[in-house]
mmCIF file with all atom_site columns, C-alpha atoms in Angstrom:
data_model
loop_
_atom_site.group_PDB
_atom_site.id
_atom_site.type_symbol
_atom_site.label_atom_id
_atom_site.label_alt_id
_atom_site.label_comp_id
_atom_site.label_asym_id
_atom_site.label_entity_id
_atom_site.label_seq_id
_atom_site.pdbx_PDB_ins_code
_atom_site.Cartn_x
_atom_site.Cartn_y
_atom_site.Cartn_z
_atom_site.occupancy
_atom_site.B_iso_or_equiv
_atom_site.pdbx_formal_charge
_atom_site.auth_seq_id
_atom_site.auth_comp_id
_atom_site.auth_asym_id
_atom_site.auth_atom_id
_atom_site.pdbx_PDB_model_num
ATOM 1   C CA . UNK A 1 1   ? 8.629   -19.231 8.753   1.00 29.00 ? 1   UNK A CA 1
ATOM 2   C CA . UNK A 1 2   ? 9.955   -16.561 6.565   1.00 34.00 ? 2   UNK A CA 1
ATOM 3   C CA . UNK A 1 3   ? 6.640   -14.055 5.594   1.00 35.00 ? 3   UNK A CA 1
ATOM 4   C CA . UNK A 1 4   ? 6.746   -13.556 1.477   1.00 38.00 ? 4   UNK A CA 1
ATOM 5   C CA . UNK A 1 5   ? 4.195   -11.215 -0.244  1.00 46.00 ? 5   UNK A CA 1
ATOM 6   C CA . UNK A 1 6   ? 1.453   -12.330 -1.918  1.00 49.00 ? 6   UNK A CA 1
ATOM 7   C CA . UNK A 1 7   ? 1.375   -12.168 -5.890  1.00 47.00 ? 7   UNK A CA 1
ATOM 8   C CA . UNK A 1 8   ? -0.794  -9.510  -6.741  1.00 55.00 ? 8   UNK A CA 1
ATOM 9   C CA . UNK A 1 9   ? -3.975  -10.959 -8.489  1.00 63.00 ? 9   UNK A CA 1
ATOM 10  C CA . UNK A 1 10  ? -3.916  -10.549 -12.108 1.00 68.00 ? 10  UNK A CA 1
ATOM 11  C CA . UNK A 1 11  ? -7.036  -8.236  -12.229 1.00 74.00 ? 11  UNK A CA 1
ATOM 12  C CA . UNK A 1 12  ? -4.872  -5.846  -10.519 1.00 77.00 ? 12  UNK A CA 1
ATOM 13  C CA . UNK A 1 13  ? -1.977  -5.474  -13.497 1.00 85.00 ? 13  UNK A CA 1
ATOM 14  C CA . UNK A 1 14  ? -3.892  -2.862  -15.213 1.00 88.00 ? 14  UNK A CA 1
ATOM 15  C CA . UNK A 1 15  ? -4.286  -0.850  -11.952 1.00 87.00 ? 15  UNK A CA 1
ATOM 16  C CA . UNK A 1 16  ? -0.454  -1.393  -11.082 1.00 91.00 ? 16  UNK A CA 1
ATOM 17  C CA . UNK A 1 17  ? 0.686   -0.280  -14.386 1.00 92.00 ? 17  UNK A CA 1
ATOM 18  C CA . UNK A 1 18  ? -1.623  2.805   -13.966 1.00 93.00 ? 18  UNK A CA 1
ATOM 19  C CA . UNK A 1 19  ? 0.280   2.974   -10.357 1.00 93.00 ? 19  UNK A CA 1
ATOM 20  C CA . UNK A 1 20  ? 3.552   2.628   -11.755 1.00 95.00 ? 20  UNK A CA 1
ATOM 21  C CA . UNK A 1 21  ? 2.952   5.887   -14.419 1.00 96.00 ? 21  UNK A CA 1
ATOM 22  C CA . UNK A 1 22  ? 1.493   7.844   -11.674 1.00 95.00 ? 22  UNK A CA 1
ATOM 23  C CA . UNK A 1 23  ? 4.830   7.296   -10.205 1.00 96.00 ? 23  UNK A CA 1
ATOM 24  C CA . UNK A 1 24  ? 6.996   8.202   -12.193 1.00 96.00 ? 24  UNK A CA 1
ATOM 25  C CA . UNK A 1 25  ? 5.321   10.949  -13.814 1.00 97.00 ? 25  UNK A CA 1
ATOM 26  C CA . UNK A 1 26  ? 4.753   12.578  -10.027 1.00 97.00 ? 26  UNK A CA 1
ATOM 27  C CA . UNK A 1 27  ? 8.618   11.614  -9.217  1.00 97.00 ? 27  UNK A CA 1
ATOM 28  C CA . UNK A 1 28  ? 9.576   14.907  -11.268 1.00 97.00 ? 28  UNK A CA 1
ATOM 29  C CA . UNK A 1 29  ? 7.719   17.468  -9.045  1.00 98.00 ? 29  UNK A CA 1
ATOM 30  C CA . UNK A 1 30  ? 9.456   16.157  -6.275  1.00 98.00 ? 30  UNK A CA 1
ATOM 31  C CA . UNK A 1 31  ? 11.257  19.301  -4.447  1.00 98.00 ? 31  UNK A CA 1
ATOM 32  C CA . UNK A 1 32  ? 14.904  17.564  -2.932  1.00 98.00 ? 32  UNK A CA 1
ATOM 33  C CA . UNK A 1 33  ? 15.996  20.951  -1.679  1.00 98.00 ? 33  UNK A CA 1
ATOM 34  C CA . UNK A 1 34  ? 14.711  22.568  2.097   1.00 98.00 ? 34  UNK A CA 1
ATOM 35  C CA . UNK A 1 35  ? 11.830  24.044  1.718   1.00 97.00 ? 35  UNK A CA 1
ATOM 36  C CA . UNK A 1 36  ? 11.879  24.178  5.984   1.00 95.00 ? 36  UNK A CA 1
ATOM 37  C CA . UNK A 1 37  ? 11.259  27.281  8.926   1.00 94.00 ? 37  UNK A CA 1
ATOM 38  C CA . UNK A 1 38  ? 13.965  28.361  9.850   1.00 92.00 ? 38  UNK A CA 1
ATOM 39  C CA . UNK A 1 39  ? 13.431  26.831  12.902  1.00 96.00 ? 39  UNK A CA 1
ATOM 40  C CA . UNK A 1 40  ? 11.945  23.452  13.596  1.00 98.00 ? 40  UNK A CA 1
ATOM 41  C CA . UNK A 1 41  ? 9.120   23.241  16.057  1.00 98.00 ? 41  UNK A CA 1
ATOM 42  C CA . UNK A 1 42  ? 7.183   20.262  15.903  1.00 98.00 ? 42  UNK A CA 1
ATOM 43  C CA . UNK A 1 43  ? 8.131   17.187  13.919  1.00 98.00 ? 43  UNK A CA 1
ATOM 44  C CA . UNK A 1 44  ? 5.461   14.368  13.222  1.00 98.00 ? 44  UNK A CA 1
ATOM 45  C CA . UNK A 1 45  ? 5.783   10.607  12.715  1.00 98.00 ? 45  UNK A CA 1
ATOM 46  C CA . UNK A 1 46  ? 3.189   8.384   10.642  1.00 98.00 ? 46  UNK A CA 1
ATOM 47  C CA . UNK A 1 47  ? 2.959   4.737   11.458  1.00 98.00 ? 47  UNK A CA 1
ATOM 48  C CA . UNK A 1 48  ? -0.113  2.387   9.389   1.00 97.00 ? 48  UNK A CA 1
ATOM 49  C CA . UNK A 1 49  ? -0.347  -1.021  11.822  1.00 96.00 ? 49  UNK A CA 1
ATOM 50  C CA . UNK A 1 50  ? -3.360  -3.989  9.951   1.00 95.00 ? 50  UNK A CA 1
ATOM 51  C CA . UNK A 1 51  ? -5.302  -6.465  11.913  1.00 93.00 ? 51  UNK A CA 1
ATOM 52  C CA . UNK A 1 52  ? -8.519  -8.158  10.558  1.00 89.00 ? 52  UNK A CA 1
ATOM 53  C CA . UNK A 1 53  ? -8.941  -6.532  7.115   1.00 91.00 ? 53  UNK A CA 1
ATOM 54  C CA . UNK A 1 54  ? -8.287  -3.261  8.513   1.00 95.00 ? 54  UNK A CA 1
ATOM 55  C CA . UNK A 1 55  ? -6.025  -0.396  8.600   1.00 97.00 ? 55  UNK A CA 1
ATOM 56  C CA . UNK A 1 56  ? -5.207  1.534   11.466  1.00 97.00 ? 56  UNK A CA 1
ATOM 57  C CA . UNK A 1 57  ? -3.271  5.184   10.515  1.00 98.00 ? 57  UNK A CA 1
ATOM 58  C CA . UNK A 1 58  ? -1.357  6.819   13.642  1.00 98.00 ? 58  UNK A CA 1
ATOM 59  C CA . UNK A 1 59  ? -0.062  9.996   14.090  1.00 98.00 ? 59  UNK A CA 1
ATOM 60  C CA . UNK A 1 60  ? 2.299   11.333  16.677  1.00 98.00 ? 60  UNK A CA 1
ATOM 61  C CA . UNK A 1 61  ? 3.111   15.190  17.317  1.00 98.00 ? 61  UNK A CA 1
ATOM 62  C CA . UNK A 1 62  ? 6.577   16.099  18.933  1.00 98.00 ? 62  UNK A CA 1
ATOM 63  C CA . UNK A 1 63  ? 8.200   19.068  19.809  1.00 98.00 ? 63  UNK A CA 1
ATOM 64  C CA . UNK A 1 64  ? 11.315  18.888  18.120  1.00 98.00 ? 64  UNK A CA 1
ATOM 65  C CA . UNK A 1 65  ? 13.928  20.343  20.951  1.00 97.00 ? 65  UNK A CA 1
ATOM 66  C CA . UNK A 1 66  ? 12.367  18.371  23.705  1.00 97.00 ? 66  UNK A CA 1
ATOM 67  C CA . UNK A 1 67  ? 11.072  14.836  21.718  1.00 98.00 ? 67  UNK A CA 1
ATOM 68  C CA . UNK A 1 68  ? 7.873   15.779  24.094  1.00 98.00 ? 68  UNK A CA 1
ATOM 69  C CA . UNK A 1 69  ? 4.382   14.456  22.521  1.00 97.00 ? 69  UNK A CA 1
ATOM 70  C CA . UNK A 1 70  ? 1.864   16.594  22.197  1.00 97.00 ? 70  UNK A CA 1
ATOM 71  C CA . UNK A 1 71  ? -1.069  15.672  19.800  1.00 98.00 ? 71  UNK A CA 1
ATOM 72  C CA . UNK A 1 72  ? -1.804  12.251  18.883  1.00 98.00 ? 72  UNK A CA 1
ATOM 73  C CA . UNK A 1 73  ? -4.441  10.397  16.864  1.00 98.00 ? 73  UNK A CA 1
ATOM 74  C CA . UNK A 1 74  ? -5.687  7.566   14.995  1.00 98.00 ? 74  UNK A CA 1
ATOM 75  C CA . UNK A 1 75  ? -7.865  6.750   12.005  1.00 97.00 ? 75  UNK A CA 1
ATOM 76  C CA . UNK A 1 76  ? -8.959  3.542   10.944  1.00 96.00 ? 76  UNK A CA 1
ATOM 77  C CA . UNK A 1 77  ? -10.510 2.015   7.803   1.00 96.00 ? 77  UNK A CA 1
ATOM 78  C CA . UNK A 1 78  ? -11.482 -1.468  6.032   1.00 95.00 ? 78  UNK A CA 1
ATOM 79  C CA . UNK A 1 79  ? -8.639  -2.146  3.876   1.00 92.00 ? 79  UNK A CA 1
ATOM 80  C CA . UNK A 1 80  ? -9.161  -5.136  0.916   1.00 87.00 ? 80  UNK A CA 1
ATOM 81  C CA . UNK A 1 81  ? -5.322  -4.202  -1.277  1.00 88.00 ? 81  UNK A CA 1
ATOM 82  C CA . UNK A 1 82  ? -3.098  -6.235  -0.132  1.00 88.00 ? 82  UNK A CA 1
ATOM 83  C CA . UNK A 1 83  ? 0.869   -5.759  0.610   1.00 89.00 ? 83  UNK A CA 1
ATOM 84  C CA . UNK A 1 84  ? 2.713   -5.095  -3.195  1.00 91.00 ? 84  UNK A CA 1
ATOM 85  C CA . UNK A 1 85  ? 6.370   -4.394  -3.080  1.00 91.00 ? 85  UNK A CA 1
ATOM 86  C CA . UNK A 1 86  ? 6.605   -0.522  -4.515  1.00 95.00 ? 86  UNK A CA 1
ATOM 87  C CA . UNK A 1 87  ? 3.395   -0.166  -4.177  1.00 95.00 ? 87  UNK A CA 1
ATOM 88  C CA . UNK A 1 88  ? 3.431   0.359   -0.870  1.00 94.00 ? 88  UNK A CA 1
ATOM 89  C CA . UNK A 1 89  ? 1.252   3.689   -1.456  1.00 95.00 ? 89  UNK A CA 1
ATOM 90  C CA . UNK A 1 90  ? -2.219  1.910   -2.309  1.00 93.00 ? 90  UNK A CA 1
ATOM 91  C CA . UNK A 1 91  ? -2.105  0.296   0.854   1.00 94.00 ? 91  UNK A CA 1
ATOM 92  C CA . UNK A 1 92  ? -0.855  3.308   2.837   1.00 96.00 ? 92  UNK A CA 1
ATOM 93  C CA . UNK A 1 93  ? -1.819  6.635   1.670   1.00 97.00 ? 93  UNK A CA 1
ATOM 94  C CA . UNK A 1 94  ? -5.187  6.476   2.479   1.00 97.00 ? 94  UNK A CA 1
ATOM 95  C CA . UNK A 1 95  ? -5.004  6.206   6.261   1.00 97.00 ? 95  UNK A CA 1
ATOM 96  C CA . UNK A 1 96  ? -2.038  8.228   6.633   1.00 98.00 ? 96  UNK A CA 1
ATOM 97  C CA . UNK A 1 97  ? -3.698  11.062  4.613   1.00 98.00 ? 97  UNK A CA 1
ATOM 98  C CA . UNK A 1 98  ? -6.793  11.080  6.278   1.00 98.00 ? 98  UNK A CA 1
ATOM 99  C CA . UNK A 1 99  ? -4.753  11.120  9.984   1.00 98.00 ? 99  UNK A CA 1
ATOM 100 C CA . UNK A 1 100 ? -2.713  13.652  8.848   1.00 98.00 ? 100 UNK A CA 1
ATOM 101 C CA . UNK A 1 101 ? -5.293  16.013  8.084   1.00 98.00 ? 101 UNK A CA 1
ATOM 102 C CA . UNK A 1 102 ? -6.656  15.622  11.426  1.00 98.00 ? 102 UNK A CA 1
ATOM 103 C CA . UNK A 1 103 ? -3.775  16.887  13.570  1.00 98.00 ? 103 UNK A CA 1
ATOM 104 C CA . UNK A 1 104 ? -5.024  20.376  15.106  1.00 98.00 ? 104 UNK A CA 1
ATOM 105 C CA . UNK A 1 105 ? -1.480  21.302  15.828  1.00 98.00 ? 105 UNK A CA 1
ATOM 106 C CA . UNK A 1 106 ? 0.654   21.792  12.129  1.00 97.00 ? 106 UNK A CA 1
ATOM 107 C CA . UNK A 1 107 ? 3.907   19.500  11.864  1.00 98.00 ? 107 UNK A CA 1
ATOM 108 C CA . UNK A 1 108 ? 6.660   21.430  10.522  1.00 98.00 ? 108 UNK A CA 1
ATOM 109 C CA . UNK A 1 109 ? 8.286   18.006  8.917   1.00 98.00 ? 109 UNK A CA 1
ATOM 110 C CA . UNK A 1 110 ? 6.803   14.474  9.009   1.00 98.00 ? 110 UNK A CA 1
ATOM 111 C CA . UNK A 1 111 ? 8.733   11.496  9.265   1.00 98.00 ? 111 UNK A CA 1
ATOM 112 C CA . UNK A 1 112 ? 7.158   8.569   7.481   1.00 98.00 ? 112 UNK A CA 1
ATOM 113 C CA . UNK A 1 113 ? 7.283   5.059   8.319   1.00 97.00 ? 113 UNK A CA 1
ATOM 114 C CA . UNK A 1 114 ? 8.630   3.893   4.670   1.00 97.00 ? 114 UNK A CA 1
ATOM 115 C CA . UNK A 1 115 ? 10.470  5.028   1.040   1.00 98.00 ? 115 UNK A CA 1
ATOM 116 C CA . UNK A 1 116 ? 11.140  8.309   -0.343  1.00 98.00 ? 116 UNK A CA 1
ATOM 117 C CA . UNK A 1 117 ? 13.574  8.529   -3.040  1.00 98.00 ? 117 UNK A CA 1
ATOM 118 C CA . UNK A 1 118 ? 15.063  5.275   -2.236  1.00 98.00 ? 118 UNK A CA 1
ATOM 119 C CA . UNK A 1 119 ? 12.283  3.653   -4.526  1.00 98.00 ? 119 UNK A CA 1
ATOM 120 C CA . UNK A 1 120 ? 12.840  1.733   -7.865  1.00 97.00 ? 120 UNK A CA 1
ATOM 121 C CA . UNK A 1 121 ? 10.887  4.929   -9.358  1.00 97.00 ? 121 UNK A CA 1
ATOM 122 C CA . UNK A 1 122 ? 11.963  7.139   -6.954  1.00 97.00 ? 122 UNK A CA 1
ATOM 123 C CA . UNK A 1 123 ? 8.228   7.807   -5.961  1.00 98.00 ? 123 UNK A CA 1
ATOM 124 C CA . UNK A 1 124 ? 8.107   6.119   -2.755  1.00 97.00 ? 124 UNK A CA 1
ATOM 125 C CA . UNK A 1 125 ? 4.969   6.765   0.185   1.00 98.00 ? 125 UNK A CA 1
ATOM 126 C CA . UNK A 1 126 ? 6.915   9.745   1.873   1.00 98.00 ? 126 UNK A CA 1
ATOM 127 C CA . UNK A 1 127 ? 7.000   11.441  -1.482  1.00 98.00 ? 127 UNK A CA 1
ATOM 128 C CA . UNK A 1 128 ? 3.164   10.895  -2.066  1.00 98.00 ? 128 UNK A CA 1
ATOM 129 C CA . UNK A 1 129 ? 2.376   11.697  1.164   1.00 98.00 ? 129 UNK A CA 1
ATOM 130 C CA . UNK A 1 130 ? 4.341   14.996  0.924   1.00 98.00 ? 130 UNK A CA 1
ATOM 131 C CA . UNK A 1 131 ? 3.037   15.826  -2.815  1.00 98.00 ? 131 UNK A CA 1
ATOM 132 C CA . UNK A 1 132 ? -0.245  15.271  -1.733  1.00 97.00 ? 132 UNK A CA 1
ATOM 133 C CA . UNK A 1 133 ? -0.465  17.419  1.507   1.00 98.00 ? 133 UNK A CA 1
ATOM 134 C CA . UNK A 1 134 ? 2.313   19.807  -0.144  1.00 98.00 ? 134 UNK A CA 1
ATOM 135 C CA . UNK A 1 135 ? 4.766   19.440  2.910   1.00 98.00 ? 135 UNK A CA 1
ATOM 136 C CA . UNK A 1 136 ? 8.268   18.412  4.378   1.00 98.00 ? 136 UNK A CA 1
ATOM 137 C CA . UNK A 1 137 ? 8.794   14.532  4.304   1.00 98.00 ? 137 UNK A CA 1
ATOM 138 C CA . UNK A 1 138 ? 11.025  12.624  4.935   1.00 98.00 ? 138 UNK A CA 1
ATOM 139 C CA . UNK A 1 139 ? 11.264  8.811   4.550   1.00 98.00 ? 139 UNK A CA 1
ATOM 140 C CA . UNK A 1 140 ? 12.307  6.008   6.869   1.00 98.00 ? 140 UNK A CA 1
ATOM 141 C CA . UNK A 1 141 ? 12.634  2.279   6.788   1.00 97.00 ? 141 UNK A CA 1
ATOM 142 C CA . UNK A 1 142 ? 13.770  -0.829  8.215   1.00 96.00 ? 142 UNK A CA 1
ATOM 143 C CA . UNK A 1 143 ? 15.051  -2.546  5.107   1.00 95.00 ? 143 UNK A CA 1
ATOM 144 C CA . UNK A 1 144 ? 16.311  -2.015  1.630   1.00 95.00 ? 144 UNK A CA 1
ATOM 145 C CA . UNK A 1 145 ? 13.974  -1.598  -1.186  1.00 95.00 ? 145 UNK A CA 1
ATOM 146 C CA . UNK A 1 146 ? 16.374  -1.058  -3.594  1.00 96.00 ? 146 UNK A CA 1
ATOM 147 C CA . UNK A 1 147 ? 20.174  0.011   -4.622  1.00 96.00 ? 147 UNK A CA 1
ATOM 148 C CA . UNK A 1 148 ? 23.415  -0.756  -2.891  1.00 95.00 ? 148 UNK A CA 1
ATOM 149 C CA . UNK A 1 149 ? 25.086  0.663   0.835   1.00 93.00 ? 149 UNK A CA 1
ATOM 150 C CA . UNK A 1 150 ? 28.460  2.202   0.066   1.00 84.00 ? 150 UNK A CA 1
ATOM 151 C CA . UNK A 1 151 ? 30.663  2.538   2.573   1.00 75.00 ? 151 UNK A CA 1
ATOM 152 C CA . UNK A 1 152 ? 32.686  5.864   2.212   1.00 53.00 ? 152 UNK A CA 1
ATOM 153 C CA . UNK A 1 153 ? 33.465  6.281   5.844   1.00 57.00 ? 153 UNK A CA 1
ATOM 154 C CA . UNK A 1 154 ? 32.014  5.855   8.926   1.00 62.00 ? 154 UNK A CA 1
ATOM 155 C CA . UNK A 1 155 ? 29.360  8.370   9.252   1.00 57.00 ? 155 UNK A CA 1
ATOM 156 C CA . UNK A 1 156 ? 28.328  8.639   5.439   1.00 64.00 ? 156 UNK A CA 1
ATOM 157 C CA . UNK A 1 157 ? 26.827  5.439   3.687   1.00 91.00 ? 157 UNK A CA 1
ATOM 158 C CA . UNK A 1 158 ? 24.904  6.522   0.765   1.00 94.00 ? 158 UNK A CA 1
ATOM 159 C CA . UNK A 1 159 ? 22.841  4.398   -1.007  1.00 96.00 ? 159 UNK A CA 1
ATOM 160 C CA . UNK A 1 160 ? 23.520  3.996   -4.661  1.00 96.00 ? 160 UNK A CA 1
ATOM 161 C CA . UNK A 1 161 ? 21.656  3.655   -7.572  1.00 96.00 ? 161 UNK A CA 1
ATOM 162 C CA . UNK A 1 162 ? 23.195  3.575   -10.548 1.00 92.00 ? 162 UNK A CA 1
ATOM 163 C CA . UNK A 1 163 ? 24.960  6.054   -10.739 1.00 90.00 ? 163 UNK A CA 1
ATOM 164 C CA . UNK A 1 164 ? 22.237  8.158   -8.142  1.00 96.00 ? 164 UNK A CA 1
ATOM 165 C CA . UNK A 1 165 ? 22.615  8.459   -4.492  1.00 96.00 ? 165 UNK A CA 1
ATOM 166 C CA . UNK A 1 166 ? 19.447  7.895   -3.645  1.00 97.00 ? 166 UNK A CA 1
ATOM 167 C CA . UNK A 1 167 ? 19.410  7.792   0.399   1.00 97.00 ? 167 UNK A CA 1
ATOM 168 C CA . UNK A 1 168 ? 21.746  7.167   3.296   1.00 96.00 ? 168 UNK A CA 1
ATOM 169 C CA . UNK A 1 169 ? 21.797  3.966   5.708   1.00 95.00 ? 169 UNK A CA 1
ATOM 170 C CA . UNK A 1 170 ? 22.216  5.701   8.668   1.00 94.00 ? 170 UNK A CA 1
ATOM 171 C CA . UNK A 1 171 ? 23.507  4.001   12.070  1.00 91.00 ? 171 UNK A CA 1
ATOM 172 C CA . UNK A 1 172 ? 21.310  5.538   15.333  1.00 91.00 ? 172 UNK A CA 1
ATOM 173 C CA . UNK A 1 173 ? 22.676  3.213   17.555  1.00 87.00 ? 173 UNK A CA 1
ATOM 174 C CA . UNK A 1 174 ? 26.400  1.522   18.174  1.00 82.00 ? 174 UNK A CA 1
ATOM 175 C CA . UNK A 1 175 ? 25.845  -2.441  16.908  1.00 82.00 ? 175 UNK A CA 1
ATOM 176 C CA . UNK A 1 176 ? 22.456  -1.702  15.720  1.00 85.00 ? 176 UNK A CA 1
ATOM 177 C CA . UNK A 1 177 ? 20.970  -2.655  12.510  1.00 90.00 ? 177 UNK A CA 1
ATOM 178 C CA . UNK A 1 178 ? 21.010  0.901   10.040  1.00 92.00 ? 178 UNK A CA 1
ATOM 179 C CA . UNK A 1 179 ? 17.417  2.508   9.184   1.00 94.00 ? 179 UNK A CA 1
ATOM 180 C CA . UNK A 1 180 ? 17.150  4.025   5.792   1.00 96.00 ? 180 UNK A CA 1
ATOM 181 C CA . UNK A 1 181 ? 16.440  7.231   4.872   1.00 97.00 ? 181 UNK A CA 1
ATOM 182 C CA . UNK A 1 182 ? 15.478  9.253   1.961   1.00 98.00 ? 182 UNK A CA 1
ATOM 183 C CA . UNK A 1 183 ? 14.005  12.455  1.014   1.00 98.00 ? 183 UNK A CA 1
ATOM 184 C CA . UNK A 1 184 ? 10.075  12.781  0.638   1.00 98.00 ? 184 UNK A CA 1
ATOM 185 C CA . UNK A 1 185 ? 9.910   15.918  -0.156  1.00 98.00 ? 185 UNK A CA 1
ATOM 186 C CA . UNK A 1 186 ? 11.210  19.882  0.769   1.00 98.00 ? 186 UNK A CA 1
ATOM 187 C CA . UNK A 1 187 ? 13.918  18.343  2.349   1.00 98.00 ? 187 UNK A CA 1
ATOM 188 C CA . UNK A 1 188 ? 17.869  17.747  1.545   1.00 98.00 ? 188 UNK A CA 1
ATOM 189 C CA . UNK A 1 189 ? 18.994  14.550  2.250   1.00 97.00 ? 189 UNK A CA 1
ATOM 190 C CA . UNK A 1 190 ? 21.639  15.628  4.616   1.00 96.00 ? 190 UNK A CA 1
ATOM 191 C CA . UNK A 1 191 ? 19.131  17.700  6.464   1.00 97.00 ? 191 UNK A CA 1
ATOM 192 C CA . UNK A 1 192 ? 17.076  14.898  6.425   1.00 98.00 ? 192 UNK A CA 1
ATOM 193 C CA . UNK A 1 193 ? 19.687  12.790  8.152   1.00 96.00 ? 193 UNK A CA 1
ATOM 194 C CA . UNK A 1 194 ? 20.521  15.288  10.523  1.00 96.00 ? 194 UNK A CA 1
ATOM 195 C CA . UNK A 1 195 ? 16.556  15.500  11.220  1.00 97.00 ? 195 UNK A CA 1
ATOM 196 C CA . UNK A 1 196 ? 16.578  11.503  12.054  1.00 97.00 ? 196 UNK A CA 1
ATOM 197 C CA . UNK A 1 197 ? 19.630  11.582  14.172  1.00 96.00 ? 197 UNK A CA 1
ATOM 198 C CA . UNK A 1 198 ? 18.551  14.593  15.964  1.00 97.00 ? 198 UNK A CA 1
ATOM 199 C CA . UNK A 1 199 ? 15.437  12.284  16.933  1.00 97.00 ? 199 UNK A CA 1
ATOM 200 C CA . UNK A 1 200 ? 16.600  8.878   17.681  1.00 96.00 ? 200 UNK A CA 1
ATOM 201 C CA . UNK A 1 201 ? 17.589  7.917   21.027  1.00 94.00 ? 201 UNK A CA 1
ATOM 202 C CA . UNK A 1 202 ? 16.656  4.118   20.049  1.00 94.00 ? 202 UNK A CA 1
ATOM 203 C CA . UNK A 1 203 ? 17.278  2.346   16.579  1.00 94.00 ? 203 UNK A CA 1
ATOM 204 C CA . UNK A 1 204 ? 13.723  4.012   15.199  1.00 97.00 ? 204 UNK A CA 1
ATOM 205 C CA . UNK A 1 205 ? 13.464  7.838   15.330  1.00 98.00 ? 205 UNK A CA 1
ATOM 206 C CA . UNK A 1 206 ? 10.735  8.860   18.337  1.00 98.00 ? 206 UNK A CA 1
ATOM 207 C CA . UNK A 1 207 ? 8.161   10.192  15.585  1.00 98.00 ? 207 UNK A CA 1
ATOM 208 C CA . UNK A 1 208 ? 7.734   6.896   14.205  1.00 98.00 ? 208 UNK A CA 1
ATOM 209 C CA . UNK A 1 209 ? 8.962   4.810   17.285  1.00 98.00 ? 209 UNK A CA 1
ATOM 210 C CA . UNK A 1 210 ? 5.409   7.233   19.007  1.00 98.00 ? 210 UNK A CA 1
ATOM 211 C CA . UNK A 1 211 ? 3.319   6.647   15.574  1.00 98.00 ? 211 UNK A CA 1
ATOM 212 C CA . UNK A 1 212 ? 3.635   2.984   15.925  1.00 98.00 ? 212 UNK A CA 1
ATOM 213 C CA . UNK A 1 213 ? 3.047   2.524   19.110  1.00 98.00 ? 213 UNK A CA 1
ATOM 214 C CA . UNK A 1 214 ? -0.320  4.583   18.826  1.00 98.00 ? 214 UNK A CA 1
ATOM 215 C CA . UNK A 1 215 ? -1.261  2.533   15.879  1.00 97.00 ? 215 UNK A CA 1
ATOM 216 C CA . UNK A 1 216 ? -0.511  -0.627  17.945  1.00 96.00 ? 216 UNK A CA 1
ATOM 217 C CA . UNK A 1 217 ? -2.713  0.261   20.919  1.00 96.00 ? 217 UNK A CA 1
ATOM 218 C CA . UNK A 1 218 ? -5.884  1.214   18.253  1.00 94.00 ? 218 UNK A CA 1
ATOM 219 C CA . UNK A 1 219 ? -4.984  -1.860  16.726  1.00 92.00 ? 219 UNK A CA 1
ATOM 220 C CA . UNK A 1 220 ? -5.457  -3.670  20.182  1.00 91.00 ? 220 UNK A CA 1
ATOM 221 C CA . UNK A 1 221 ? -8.327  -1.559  21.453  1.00 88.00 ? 221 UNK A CA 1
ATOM 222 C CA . UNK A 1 222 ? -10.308 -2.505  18.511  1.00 76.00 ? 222 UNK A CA 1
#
């Protein structure tokens, strides 16, 4: 059976449409240049996994040249919101924050498990995330939230909004399914791809691939 969000609960409209300003208002500070080191030394995934009313937040610490992890860890909280399309932030922020800020070594870029610009308001949870903490994101995801998949050539597939290009589906593997990938923030799209293709040696980039399995075994353990 084909899983379909929930409706979200009509006592919840005047908090969405709160959400939705927030968004868009915060969409403008959004920095869609690098704003990187010159050189990259560690690179951090963030994965969110739910089981039993709660959220589990994961972190995983690479070094970038070697895709070696370093620093893990996990952070978990009850968790009543349930899942709202583009609002995927309500849900999310909270335990990726709070794992973030735990981290003793300091990520140079984090790659997050979800939307960056690729986001009907182009405010999606990499671009909070990065806002928030004030540093390089950039976004990831297994499906299409919104816009079309051009086809230019082989090795450039921008998504298009409009008339925006709003992120790239990019192909990590021969006759795999694309991920999709979008600024968060302090980082160029193309740098951003680079970043994700730099990292992938399976369909999902290692930070997030690590991230999610972490959240998984917390999940489990608990």
């Amino acid at each position: 059976m084909k899983w379909v969000p929930s409706l979200p609960d009509s006592r919840m409209l005047p908090l969405l449409k709160r959400a939705e300003k927030i968004q868009r208002y915060l969409s403008k500070a959004v920095i869609t240049y690098d704003s990187l080191p010159e050189e990259i030394k560690y690179i951090a995934g963030i994965d969110v996994a739910y089981s039993a009313g709660r959220a589990y937040g994961a972190a995983a610490v690479l070094e970038y040249k070697t895709m070696r992890i370093i620093e893990e860890k996990t952070y978990s909280l009850n968790m009543t919101i349930p899942y709202i399309p583009t609002f995927l932030f309500l849900r999310e922020l909270p335990p990726a924050i709070a794992v973030a800020r735990m981290l003793r070594v300091k990520p140079d870029v984090f790659m997050i498990e979800g939307h960056g610009r690729a986001h009907p308001r182009r405010f999606g949870l990499a671009c909070h995330f990065g806002l928030i903490l004030n540093v390089p994101t950039i976004g990831v995801a297994k499906s299409l939230l919104c816009g079309k998949v051009r086809s230019i050539e082989d090795s450039l597939k921008p998504i298009i909004d409009g008339e925006e290009i709003i992120g790239a589906a990019v192909l990590t593997r021969k006759n795999s399914k694309p991920i999709y990938v979008s600024v968060g923030h302090k980082v160029s799209l193309e740098t951003a791809v680079k970043i994700v293709l730099k990292c992938s040696r399976y369909r999902i980039p290692e930070p997030i691939r690590y991230a999610h399995l972490i959240a998984e075994k917390a999940k489990k353990e608990t």
